[in-house]
Coordinates of C-alpha atoms in Angstrom, one line a residue:
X2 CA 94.1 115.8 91.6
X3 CA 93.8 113.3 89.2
X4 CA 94.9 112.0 85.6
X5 CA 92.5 112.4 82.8
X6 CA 92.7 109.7 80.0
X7 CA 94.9 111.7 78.3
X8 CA 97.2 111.9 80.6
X9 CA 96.1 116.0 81.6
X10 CA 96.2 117.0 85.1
X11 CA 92.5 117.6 86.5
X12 CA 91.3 118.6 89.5
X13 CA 88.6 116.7 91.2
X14 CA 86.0 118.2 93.4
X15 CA 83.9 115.7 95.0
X16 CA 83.4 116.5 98.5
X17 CA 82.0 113.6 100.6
X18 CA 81.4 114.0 104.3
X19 CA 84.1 111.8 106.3
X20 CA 82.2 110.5 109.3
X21 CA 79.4 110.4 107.7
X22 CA 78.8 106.2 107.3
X23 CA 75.6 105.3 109.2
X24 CA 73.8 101.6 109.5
X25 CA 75.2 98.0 109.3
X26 CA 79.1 98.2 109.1
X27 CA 80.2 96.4 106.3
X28 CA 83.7 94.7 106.8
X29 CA 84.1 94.7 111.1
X30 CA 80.9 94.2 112.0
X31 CA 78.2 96.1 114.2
X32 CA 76.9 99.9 113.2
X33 CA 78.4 102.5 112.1
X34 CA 77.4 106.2 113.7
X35 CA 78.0 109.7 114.2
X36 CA 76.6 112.2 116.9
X37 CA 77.8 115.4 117.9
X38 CA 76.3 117.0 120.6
X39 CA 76.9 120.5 123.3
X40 CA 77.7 119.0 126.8
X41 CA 79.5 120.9 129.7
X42 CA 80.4 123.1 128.6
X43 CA 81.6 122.0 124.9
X44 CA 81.8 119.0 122.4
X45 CA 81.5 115.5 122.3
X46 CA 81.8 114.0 119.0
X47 CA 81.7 110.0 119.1
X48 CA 82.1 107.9 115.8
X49 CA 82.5 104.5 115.0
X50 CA 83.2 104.4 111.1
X51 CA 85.2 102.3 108.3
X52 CA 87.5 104.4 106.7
X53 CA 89.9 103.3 103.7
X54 CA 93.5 104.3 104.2
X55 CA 92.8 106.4 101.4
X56 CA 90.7 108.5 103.4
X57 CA 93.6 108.9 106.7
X58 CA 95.3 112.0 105.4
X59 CA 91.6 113.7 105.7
X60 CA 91.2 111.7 109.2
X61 CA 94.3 112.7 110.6
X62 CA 93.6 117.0 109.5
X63 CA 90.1 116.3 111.0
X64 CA 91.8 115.1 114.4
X65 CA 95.0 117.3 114.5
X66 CA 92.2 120.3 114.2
X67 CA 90.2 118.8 117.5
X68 CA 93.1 117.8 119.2
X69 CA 94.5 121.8 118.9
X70 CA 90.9 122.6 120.0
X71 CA 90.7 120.2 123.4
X72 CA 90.4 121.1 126.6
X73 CA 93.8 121.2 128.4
X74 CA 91.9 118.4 131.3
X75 CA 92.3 116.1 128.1
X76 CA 96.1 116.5 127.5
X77 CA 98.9 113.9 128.4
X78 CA 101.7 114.8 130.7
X79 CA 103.4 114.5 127.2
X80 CA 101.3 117.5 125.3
X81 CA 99.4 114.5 123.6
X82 CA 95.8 114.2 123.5
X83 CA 93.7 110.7 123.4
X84 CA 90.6 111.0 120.6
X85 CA 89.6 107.3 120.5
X86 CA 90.5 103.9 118.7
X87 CA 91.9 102.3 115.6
X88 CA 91.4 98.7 114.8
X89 CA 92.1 97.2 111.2
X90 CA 90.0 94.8 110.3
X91 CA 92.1 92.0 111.2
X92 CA 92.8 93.4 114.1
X93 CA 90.8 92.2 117.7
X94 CA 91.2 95.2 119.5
X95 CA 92.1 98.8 119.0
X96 CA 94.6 100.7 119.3
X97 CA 94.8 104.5 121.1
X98 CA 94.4 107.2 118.9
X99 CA 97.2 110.0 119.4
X100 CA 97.2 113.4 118.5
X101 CA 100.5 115.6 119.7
X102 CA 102.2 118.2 118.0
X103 CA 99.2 117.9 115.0
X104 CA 100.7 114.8 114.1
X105 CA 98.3 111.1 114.7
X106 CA 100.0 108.3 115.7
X107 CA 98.7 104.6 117.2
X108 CA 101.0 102.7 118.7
X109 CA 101.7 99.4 118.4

């Protein structure tokens, strides 16, 4: 949803894949991917993409629905369930991603 010039309401519907970045990355270096493929049994997805903090709220629905879907060999004595990295740009090394309780948290 977004504000026309005059100020009316308007609903936007521009649907753009989220994972979908691919070559050179452009702010952290190195290339950006996306592959999902069938193995033992299930899914792997592995992703290395720059995503604006705009996009998070559609990143974190994306990884609250895997986390609900992974195998329980993938869960945390805690419930929570491990689906990668976050770095910021500044950042030298990531941070785990979390998903418990369909809520994503890094910590610090």
């Amino acid at each position: 949803m977004v504000v026309d010039d005059d100020g009316v309401p308007v609903v936007e519907n521009h649907p753009e894949p989220l994972l979908a970045g691919h070559g050179e990355a452009f702010r952290a270096g190195g290339v950006l991917h996306s592959a999902l493929v069938r193995e033992r049994g299930g899914w792997t997805l592995t992703s290395r993409q720059e995503i604006h903090p705009d996009g998070f709220a559609g990143l974190g629905d994306l990884l609250a629905w895997l986390a609900a879907r992974a195998a329980d060999r993938h869960r945390r004595p805690d419930g929570s369930v491990e689906l990668g990295g976050i770095r910021a740009y500044e950042d030298t090394r990531p941070r785990p991603l979390l998903v418990r309780d369909g809520s994503v948290t890094w910590p610090s």
